[in-house]
Backbone as JSON Lines, residues from 0, in Angstrom:
{"i":0,"aa":"M","n":[-34.82,-9.13,-13.79],"ca":[-33.55,-8.83,-13.16],"c":[-32.52,-9.93,-13.4]}
{"i":1,"aa":"R","n":[-32.98,-11.16,-13.48],"ca":[-32.02,-12.25,-13.68],"c":[-31.31,-12.15,-15.02]}
{"i":2,"aa":"T","n":[-32.05,-11.76,-16.06],"ca":[-31.41,-11.68,-17.37],"c":[-30.3,-10.64,-17.36]}
{"i":3,"aa":"A","n":[-30.5,-9.56,-16.63],"ca":[-29.47,-8.53,-16.54],"c":[-28.2,-9.09,-15.89]}
{"i":4,"aa":"T","n":[-28.37,-9.9,-14.85],"ca":[-27.22,-10.48,-14.16],"c":[-26.46,-11.42,-15.1]}
{"i":5,"aa":"V","n":[-27.19,-12.26,-15.83],"ca":[-26.55,-13.18,-16.76],"c":[-25.83,-12.4,-17.85]}
{"i":6,"aa":"D","n":[-26.47,-11.38,-18.39],"ca":[-25.84,-10.58,-19.43],"c":[-24.57,-9.91,-18.89]}
{"i":7,"aa":"R","n":[-24.64,-9.42,-17.68],"ca":[-23.48,-8.76,-17.1],"c":[-22.33,-9.75,-16.95]}
{"i":8,"aa":"R","n":[-22.66,-10.96,-16.49],"ca":[-21.62,-11.98,-16.34],"c":[-21.0,-12.32,-17.69]}
{"i":9,"aa":"A","n":[-21.86,-12.53,-18.67],"ca":[-21.37,-12.86,-20.01],"c":[-20.51,-11.72,-20.54]}
{"i":10,"aa":"Y","n":[-20.97,-10.51,-20.32],"ca":[-20.22,-9.35,-20.8],"c":[-18.85,-9.29,-20.13]}
{"i":11,"aa":"S","n":[-18.82,-9.46,-18.81],"ca":[-17.54,-9.36,-18.11],"c":[-16.63,-10.51,-18.53]}
{"i":12,"aa":"R","n":[-17.18,-11.69,-18.77],"ca":[-16.35,-12.81,-19.23],"c":[-15.7,-12.45,-20.56]}
{"i":13,"aa":"R","n":[-16.52,-11.95,-21.49],"ca":[-15.98,-11.55,-22.78],"c":[-14.96,-10.44,-22.63]}
{"i":14,"aa":"F","n":[-15.25,-9.48,-21.74],"ca":[-14.34,-8.36,-21.51],"c":[-12.98,-8.86,-21.05]}
{"i":15,"aa":"W","n":[-12.95,-9.75,-20.04],"ca":[-11.67,-10.22,-19.52],"c":[-10.95,-11.11,-20.51]}
{"i":16,"aa":"E","n":[-11.7,-11.9,-21.3],"ca":[-11.04,-12.7,-22.34],"c":[-10.34,-11.77,-23.32]}
{"i":17,"aa":"G","n":[-11.03,-10.7,-23.69],"ca":[-10.43,-9.72,-24.59],"c":[-9.21,-9.07,-23.97]}
{"i":18,"aa":"K","n":[-9.29,-8.75,-22.68],"ca":[-8.16,-8.14,-21.98],"c":[-6.94,-9.05,-22.03]}
{"i":19,"aa":"T","n":[-7.15,-10.33,-21.69],"ca":[-6.0,-11.23,-21.65],"c":[-5.43,-11.41,-23.05]}
{"i":20,"aa":"R","n":[-6.32,-11.53,-24.06],"ca":[-5.83,-11.66,-25.43],"c":[-5.03,-10.44,-25.82]}
{"i":21,"aa":"F","n":[-5.53,-9.26,-25.44],"ca":[-4.85,-8.02,-25.77],"c":[-3.48,-7.95,-25.1]}
{"i":22,"aa":"S","n":[-3.42,-8.29,-23.81],"ca":[-2.14,-8.2,-23.1],"c":[-1.15,-9.21,-23.67]}
{"i":23,"aa":"Q","n":[-1.63,-10.39,-24.07],"ca":[-0.72,-11.36,-24.7],"c":[-0.18,-10.8,-26.01]}
{"i":24,"aa":"A","n":[-1.04,-10.17,-26.78],"ca":[-0.6,-9.58,-28.05],"c":[0.42,-8.48,-27.8]}
{"i":25,"aa":"V","n":[0.19,-7.68,-26.77],"ca":[1.13,-6.61,-26.44],"c":[2.48,-7.2,-26.05]}
{"i":26,"aa":"R","n":[2.44,-8.24,-25.21],"ca":[3.7,-8.87,-24.79],"c":[4.46,-9.41,-26.0]}
{"i":27,"aa":"R","n":[3.72,-10.08,-26.91],"ca":[4.38,-10.61,-28.11],"c":[5.0,-9.48,-28.93]}
{"i":28,"aa":"T","n":[4.26,-8.39,-29.11],"ca":[4.75,-7.28,-29.91],"c":[5.99,-6.67,-29.26]}
{"i":29,"aa":"L","n":[5.96,-6.49,-27.94],"ca":[7.12,-5.91,-27.25],"c":[8.34,-6.83,-27.39]}
{"i":30,"aa":"A","n":[8.13,-8.13,-27.24],"ca":[9.25,-9.07,-27.38],"c":[9.83,-8.99,-28.78]}
{"i":31,"aa":"E","n":[8.95,-8.88,-29.78],"ca":[9.4,-8.78,-31.16],"c":[10.21,-7.51,-31.37]}
{"i":32,"aa":"L","n":[9.74,-6.4,-30.82],"ca":[10.46,-5.13,-30.95],"c":[11.83,-5.23,-30.29]}
{"i":33,"aa":"E","n":[11.91,-5.87,-29.13],"ca":[13.2,-6.03,-28.46],"c":[14.15,-6.84,-29.33]}
{"i":34,"aa":"R","n":[13.63,-7.91,-29.95],"ca":[14.47,-8.72,-30.83],"c":[14.98,-7.88,-31.99]}
{"i":35,"aa":"Q","n":[14.09,-7.07,-32.58],"ca":[14.48,-6.22,-33.71],"c":[15.53,-5.21,-33.26]}
{"i":36,"aa":"K","n":[15.36,-4.65,-32.06],"ca":[16.34,-3.69,-31.53],"c":[17.69,-4.37,-31.41]}
{"i":37,"aa":"G","n":[17.7,-5.58,-30.88],"ca":[18.94,-6.33,-30.73],"c":[19.61,-6.55,-32.07]}
{"i":38,"aa":"Q","n":[18.83,-6.87,-33.09],"ca":[19.38,-7.1,-34.42],"c":[19.95,-5.8,-34.98]}
{"i":39,"aa":"T","n":[19.23,-4.69,-34.81],"ca":[19.72,-3.43,-35.35],"c":[20.98,-2.99,-34.61]}
{"i":40,"aa":"K","n":[21.06,-3.25,-33.29],"ca":[22.27,-2.9,-32.55],"c":[23.45,-3.69,-33.1]}
{"i":41,"aa":"E","n":[23.26,-4.98,-33.36],"ca":[24.34,-5.79,-33.91],"c":[24.76,-5.25,-35.27]}
{"i":42,"aa":"E","n":[23.77,-4.89,-36.09],"ca":[24.08,-4.36,-37.41],"c":[24.83,-3.05,-37.29]}
{"i":43,"aa":"D","n":[24.41,-2.19,-36.36],"ca":[25.09,-0.92,-36.15],"c":[26.53,-1.17,-35.7]}
{"i":44,"aa":"G","n":[26.71,-2.13,-34.84],"ca":[28.05,-2.45,-34.36],"c":[28.94,-2.9,-35.51]}
{"i":45,"aa":"Q","n":[28.41,-3.72,-36.38],"ca":[29.17,-4.16,-37.55],"c":[29.48,-2.98,-38.44]}
{"i":46,"aa":"G","n":[28.54,-2.08,-38.61],"ca":[28.76,-0.9,-39.43],"c":[29.85,-0.02,-38.85]}
{"i":47,"aa":"D","n":[29.92,0.05,-37.51],"ca":[30.94,0.86,-36.87],"c":[32.32,0.22,-37.02]}
{"i":48,"aa":"D","n":[32.38,-1.1,-37.07],"ca":[33.67,-1.79,-37.21],"c":[34.29,-1.51,-38.58]}
{"i":49,"aa":"A","n":[33.47,-1.49,-39.6],"ca":[33.97,-1.34,-40.96],"c":[34.73,-0.02,-41.14]}
{"i":50,"aa":"P","n":[34.21,1.13,-40.74],"ca":[34.96,2.38,-40.91],"c":[36.26,2.38,-40.1]}
{"i":51,"aa":"S","n":[36.25,1.8,-38.9],"ca":[37.47,1.8,-38.1],"c":[38.55,0.96,-38.78]}
{"i":52,"aa":"L","n":[38.16,-0.12,-39.45],"ca":[39.15,-0.93,-40.18],"c":[39.71,-0.14,-41.37]}
{"i":53,"aa":"K","n":[38.84,0.61,-42.02],"ca":[39.29,1.42,-43.15],"c":[40.29,2.49,-42.7]}
{"i":54,"aa":"E","n":[40.04,3.06,-41.5],"ca":[40.92,4.11,-40.98],"c":[42.31,3.54,-40.69]}
{"i":55,"aa":"N","n":[42.37,2.29,-40.21],"ca":[43.66,1.67,-39.9],"c":[44.34,1.33,-41.2]}
């Protein structure tokens, strides 16, 4: 019975380490996507300015 308890502890430790690593990766990916969105919005804004200047 003791070996089962130790294995369970080791398993849960590995499980939670994986969880935290995964959540950190998700946070990094989301932050990166937000940055990319911000860049594309700026680019879109610049693209919108160019036609309005041409119209004037």
